[in-house]
Coordinates of N, CA and C in Angstrom, one line a residue:
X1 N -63.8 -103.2 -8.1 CA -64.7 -104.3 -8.2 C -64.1 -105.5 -7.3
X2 N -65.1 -106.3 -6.6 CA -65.0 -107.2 -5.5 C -65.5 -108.6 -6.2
X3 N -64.5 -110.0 -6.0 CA -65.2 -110.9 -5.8 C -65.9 -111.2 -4.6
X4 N -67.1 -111.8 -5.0 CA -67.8 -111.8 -3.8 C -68.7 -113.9 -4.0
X5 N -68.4 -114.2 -2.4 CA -69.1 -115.4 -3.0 C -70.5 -115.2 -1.3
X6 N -71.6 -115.5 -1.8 CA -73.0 -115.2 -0.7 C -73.2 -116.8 -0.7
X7 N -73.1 -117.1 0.1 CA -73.7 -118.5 1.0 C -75.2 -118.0 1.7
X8 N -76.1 -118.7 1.0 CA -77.4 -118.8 1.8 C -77.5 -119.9 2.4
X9 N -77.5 -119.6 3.3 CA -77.7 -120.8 4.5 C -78.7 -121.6 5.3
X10 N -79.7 -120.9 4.3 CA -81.0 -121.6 5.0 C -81.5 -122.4 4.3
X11 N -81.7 -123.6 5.1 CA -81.4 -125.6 4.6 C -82.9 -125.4 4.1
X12 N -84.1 -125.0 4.0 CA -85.2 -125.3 3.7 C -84.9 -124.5 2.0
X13 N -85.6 -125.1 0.7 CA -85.4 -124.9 -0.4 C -86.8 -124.2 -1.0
X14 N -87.7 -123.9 0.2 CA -89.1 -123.2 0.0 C -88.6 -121.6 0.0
X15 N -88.9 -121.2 -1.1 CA -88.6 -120.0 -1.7 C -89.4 -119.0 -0.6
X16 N -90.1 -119.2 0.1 CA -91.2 -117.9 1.1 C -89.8 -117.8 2.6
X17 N -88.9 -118.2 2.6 CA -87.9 -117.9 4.0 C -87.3 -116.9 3.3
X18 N -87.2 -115.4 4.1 CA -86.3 -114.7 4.4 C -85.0 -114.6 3.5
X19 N -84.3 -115.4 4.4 CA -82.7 -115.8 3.9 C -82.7 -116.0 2.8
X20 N -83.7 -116.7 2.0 CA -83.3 -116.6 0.0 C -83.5 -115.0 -0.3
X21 N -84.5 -114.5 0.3 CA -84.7 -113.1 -0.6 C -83.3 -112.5 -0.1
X22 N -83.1 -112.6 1.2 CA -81.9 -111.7 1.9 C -80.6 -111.5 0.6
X23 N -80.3 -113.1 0.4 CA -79.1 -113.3 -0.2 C -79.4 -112.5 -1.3
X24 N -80.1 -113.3 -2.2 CA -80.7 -112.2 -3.6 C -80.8 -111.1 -3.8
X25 N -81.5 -110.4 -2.9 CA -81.0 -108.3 -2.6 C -79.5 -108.1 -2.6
X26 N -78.7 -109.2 -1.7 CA -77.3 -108.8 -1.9 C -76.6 -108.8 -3.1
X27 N -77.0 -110.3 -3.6 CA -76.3 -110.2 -4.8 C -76.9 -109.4 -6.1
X28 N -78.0 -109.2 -5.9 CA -78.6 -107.9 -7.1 C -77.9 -106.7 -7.1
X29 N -77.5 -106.4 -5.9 CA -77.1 -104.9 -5.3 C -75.8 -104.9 -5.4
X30 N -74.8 -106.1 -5.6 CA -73.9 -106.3 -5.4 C -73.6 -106.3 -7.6
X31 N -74.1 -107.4 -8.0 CA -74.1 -106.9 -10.0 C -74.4 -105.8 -10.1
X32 N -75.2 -105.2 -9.7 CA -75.3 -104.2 -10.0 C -74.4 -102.6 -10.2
X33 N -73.8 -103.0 -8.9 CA -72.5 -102.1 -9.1 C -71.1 -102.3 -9.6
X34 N -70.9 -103.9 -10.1 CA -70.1 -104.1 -10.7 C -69.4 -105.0 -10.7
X35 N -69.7 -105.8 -9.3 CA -68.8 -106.6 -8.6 C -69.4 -108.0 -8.8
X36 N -68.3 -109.0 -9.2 CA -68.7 -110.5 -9.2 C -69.5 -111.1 -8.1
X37 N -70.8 -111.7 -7.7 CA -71.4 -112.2 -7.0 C -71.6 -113.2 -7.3
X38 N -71.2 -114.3 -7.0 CA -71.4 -115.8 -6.8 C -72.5 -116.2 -5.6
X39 N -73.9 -116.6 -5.7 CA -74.8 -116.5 -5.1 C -74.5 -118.7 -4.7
X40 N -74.5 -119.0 -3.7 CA -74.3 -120.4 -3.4 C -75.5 -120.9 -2.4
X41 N -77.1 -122.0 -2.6 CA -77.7 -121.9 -1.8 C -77.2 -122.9 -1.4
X42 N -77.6 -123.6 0.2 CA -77.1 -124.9 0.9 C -78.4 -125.6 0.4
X43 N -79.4 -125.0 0.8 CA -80.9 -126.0 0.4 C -80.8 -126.6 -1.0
X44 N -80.0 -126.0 -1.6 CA -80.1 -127.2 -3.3 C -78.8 -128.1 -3.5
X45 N -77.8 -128.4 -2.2 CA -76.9 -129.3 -2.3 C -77.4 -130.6 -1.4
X46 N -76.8 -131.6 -2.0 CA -76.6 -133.0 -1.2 C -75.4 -133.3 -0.7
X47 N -74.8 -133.2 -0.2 CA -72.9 -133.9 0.5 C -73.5 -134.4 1.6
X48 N -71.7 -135.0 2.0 CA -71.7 -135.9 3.2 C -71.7 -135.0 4.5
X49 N -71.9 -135.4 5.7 CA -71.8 -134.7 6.9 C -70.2 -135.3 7.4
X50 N -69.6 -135.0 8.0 CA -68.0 -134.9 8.5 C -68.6 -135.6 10.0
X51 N -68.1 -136.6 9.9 CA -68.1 -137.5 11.3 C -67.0 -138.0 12.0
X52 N -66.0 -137.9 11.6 CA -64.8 -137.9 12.3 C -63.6 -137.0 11.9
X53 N -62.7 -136.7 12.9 CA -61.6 -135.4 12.9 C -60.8 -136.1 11.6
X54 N -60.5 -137.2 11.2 CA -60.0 -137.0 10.2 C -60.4 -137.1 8.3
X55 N -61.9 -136.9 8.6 CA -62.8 -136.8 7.3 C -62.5 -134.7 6.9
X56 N -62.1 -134.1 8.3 CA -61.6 -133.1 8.2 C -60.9 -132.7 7.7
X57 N -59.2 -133.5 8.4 CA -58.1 -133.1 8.1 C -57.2 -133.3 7.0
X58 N -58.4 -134.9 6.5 CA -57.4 -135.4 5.8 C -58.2 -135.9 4.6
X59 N -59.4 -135.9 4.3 CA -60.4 -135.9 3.4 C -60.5 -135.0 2.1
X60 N -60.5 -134.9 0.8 CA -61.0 -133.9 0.0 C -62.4 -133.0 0.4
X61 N -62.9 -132.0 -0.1 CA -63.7 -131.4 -0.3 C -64.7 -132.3 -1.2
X62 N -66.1 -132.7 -0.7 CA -66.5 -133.6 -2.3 C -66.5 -132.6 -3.0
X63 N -66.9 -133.5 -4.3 CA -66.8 -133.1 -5.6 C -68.3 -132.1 -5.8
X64 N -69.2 -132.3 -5.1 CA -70.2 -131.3 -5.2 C -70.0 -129.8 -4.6
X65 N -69.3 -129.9 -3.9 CA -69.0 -129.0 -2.9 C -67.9 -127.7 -3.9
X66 N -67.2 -128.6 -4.6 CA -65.8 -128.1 -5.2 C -66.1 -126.8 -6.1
X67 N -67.0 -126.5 -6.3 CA -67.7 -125.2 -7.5 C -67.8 -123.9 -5.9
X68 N -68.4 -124.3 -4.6 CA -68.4 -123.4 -3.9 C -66.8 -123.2 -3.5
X69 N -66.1 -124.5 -2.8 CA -64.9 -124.2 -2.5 C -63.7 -122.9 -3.7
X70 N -64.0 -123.3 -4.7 CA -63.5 -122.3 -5.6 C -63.7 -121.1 -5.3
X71 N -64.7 -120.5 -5.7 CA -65.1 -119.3 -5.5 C -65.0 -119.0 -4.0
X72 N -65.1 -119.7 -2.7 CA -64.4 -119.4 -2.2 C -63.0 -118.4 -1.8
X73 N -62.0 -119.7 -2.6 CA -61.2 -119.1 -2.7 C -60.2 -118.4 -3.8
X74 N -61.2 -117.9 -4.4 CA -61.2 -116.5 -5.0 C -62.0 -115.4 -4.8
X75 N -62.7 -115.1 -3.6 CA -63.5 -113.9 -3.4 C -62.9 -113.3 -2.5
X76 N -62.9 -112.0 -2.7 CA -62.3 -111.3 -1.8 C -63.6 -110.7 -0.7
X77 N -64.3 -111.6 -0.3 CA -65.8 -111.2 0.4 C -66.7 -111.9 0.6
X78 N -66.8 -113.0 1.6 CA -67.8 -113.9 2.1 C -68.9 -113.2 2.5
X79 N -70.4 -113.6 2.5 CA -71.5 -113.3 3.0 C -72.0 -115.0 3.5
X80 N -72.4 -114.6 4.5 CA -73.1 -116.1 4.8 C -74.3 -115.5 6.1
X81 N -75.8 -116.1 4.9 CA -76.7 -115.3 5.4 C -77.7 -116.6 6.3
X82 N -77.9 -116.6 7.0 CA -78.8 -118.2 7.8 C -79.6 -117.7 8.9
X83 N -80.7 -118.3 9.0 CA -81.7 -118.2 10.3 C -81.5 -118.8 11.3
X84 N -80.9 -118.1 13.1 CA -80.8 -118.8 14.2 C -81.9 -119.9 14.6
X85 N -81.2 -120.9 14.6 CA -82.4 -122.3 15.2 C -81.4 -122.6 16.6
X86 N -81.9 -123.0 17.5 CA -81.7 -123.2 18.5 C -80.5 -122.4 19.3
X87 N -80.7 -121.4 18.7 CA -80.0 -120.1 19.4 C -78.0 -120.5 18.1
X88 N -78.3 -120.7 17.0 CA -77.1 -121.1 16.5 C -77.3 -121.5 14.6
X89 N -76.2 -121.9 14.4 CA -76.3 -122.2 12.9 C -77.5 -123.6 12.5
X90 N -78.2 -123.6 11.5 CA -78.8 -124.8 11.6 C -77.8 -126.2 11.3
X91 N -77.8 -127.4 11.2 CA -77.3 -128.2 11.7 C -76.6 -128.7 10.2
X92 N -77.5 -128.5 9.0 CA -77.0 -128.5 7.8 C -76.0 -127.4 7.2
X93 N -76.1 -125.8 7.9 CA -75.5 -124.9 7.5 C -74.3 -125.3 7.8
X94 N -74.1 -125.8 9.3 CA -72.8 -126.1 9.8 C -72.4 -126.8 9.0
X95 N -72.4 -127.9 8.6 CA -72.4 -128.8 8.0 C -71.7 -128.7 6.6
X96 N -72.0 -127.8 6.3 CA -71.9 -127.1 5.2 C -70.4 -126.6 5.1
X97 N -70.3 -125.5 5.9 CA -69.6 -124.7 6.3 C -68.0 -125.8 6.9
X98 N -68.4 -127.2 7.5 CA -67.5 -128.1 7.8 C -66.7 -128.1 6.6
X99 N -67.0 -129.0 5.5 CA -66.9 -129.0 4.6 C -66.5 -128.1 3.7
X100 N -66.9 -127.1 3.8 CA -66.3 -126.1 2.8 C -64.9 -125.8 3.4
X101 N -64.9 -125.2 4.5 CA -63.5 -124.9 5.1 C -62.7 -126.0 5.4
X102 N -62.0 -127.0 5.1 CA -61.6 -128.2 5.0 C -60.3 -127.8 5.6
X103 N -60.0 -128.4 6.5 CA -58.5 -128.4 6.8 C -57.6 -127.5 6.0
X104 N -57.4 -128.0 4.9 CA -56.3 -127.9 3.6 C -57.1 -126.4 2.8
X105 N -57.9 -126.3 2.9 CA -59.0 -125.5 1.8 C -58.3 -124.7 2.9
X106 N -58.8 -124.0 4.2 CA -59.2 -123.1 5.2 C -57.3 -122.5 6.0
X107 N -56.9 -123.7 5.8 CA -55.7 -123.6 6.9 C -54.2 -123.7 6.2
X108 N -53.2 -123.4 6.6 CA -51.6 -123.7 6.2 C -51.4 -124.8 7.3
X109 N -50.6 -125.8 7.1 CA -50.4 -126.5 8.0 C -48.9 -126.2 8.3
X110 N -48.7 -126.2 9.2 CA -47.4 -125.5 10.3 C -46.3 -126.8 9.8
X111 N -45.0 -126.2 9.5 CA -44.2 -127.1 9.8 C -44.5 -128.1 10.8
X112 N -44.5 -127.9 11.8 CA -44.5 -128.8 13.1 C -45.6 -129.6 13.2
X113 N -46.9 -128.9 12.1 CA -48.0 -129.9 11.9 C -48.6 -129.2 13.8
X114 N -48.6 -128.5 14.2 CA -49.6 -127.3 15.3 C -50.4 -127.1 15.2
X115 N -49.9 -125.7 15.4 CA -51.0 -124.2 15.1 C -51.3 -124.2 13.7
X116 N -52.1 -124.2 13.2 CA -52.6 -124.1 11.6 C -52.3 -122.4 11.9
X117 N -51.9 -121.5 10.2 CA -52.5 -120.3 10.1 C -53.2 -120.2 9.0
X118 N -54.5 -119.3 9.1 CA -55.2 -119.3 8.2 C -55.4 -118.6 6.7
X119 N -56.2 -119.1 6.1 CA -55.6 -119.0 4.3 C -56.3 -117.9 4.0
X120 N -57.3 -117.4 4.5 CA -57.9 -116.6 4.4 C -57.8 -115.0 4.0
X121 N -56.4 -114.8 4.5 CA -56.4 -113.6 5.0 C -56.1 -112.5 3.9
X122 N -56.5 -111.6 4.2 CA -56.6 -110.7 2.9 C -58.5 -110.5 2.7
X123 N -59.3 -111.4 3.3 CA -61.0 -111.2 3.0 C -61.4 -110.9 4.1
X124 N -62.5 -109.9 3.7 CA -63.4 -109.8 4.5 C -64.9 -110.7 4.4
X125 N -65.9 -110.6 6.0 CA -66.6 -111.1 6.1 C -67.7 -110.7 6.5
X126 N -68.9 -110.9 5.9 CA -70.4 -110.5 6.5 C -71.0 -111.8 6.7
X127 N -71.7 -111.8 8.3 CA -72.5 -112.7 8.5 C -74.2 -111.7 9.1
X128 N -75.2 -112.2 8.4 CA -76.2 -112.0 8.3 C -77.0 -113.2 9.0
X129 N -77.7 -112.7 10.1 CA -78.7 -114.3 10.6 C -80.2 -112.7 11.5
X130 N -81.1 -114.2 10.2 CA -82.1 -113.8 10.9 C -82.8 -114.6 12.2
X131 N -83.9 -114.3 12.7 CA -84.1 -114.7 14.3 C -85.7 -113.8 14.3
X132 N -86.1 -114.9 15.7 CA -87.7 -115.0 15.6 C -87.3 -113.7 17.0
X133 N -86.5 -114.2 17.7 CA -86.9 -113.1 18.9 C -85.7 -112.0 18.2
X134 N -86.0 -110.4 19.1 CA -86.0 -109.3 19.0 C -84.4 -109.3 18.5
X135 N -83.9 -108.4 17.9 CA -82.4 -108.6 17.8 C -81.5 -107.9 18.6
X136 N -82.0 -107.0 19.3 CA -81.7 -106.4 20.8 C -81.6 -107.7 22.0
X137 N -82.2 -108.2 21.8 CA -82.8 -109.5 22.8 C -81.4 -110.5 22.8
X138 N -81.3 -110.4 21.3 CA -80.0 -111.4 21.2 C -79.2 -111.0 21.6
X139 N -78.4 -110.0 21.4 CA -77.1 -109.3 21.7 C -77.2 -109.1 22.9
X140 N -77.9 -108.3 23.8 CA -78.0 -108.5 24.6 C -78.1 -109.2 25.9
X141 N -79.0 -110.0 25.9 CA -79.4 -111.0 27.0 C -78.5 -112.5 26.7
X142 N -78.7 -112.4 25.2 CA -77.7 -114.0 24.7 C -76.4 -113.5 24.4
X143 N -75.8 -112.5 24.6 CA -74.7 -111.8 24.1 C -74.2 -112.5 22.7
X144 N -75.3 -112.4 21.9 CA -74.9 -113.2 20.7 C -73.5 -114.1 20.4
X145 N -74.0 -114.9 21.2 CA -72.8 -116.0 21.6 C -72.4 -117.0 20.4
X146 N -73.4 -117.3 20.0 CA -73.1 -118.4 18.6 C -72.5 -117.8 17.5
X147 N -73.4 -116.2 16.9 CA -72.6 -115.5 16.1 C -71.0 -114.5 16.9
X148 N -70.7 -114.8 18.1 CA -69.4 -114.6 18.5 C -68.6 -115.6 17.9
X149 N -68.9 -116.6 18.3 CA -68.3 -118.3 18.2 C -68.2 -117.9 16.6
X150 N -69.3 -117.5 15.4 CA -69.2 -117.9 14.3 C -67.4 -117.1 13.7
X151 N -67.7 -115.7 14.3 CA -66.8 -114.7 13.9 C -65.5 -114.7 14.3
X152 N -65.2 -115.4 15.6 CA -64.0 -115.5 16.3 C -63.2 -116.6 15.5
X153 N -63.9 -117.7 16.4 CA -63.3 -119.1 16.4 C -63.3 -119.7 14.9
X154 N -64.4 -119.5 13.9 CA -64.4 -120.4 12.6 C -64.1 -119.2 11.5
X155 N -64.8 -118.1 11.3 CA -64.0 -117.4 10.4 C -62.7 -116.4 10.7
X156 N -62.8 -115.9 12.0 CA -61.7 -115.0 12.2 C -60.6 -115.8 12.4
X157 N -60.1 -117.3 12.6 CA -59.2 -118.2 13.0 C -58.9 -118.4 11.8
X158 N -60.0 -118.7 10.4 CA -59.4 -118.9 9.5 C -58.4 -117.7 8.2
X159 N -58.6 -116.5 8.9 CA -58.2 -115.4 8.6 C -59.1 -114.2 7.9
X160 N -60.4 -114.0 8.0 CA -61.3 -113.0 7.5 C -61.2 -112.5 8.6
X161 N -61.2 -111.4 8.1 CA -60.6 -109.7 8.6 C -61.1 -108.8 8.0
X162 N -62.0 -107.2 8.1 CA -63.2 -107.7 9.3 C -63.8 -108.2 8.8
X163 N -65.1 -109.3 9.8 CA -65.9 -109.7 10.0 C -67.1 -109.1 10.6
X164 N -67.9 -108.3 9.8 CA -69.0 -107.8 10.6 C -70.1 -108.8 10.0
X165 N -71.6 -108.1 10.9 CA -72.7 -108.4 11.4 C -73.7 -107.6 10.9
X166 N -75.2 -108.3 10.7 CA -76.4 -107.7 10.5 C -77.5 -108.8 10.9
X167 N -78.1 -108.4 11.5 CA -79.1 -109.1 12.4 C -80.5 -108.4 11.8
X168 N -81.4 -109.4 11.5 CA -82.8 -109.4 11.5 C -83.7 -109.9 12.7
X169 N -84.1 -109.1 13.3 CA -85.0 -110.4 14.7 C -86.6 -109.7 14.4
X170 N -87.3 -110.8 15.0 CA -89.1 -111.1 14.6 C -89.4 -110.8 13.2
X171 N -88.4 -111.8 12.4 CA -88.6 -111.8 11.3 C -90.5 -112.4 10.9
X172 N -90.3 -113.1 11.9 CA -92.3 -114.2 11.6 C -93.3 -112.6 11.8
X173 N -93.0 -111.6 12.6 CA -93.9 -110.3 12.6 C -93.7 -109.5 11.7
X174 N -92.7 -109.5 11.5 CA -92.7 -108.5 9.8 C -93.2 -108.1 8.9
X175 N -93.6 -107.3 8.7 CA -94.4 -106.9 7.3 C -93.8 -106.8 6.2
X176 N -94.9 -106.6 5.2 CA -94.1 -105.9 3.4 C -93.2 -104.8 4.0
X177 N -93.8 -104.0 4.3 CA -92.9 -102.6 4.6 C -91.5 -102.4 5.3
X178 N -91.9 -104.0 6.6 CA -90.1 -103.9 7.1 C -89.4 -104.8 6.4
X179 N -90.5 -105.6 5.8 CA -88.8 -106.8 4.5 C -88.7 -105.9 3.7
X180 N -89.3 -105.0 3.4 CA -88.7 -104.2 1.8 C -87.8 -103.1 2.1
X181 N -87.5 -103.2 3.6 CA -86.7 -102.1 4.1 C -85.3 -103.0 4.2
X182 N -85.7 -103.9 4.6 CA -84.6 -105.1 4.8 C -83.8 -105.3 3.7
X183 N -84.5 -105.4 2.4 CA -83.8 -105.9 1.4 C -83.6 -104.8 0.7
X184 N -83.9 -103.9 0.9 CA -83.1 -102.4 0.2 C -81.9 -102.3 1.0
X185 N -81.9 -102.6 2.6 CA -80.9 -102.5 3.3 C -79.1 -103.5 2.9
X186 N -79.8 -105.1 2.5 CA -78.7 -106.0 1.7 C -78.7 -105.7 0.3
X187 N -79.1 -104.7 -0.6 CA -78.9 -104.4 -1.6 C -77.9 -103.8 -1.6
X188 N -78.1 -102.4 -0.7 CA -77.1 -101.7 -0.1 C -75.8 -102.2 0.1
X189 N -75.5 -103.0 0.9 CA -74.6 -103.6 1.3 C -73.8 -104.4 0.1
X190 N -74.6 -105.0 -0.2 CA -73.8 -105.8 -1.8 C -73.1 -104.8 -2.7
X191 N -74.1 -103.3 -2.9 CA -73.1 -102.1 -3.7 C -71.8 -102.1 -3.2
X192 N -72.6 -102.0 -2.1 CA -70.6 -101.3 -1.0 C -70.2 -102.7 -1.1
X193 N -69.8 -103.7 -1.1 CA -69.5 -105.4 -1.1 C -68.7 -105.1 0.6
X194 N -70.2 -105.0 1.4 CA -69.7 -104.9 2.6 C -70.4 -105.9 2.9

């Protein structure tokens, strides 16, 4: 059995986007076989946005935030599922994601006060983003550059190990038949708490 904490990342709180059912298939699929799922949406919080390097480094976690930060760090399995907007995370998810990984929350600070290493380690990581164009298209042609940036630099730095991927693209053309494939497919995944 896996703790698991799913960050839905899509800032709109209209129940008809994708990314709520996504997350929901995982964490159904994921109780179901046994494992703690902690389902966390961003569209039903309010916090502050991080405007300077040291609201980062040297700031608390708000107090709203502090129920995700936990489970956090006690799951042995991030999911963080969001829709590409401008070829990237939306501006709230980041935001989000700022905040949650806090300096102190995310990092060890180095004697020498440096190289941070990260607190992370020991979890694995799924990032899930859906997208209007093809998901061949992305990887390809955009060599999925934002979800590189997501996996390298922000979660692989902070020490999730592995970090894989699942891509939805023309989600707006989709039918019943391919979201019901979709969300059989993140059910899936939640059993295995991959």
């Amino acid at each position: 059995m896996k703790s698991i904490l799913i960050l839905d990342g899509h800032p709109d709180p209209d129940e008809r986007h994708l990314g709520h059912a996504l997350s929901a298939a995982y964490q159904q699929g994921a109780l179901a076989a046994g494992h703690e799922a902690t389902l966390v949406r961003i569209a039903d919080l309010e916090f502050p946005v991080l405007r300077k390097p040291s609201d980062f480094s040297k700031e608390p976690t708000p107090n709203v935030l502090q129920p995700a930060r936990d489970a956090l760090l006690a799951a042995d399995h991030l999911v963080l599922v969001y829709p590409l907007w401008l070829g990237t995370l939306p501006a709230y998810t980041k935001a989000f994601l700022e905040q949650l990984l806090h300096y102190d929350t995310a990092f060890e600070r180095a004697a020498d006060d440096r190289w941070p290493k990260g607190k992370m380690r020991g979890k694995s990581a799924r990032v899930v983003v859906t997208m209007g164009m093809p998901a061949l298209a992305y990887t390809l042609w955009y060599r999925a550059h934002s979800l590189k940036n997501l996996k390298r630099n922000i979660l692989g730095f902070a020490g999730f190990k592995p970090v894989r991927s699942t891509l939805f693209g023309m989600v707006e053309q989709a039918g019943e038949a391919r979201v019901s494939k979709w969300l059989k497919k993140m059910e899936a995944l939640g059993r295995d708490a991959a």
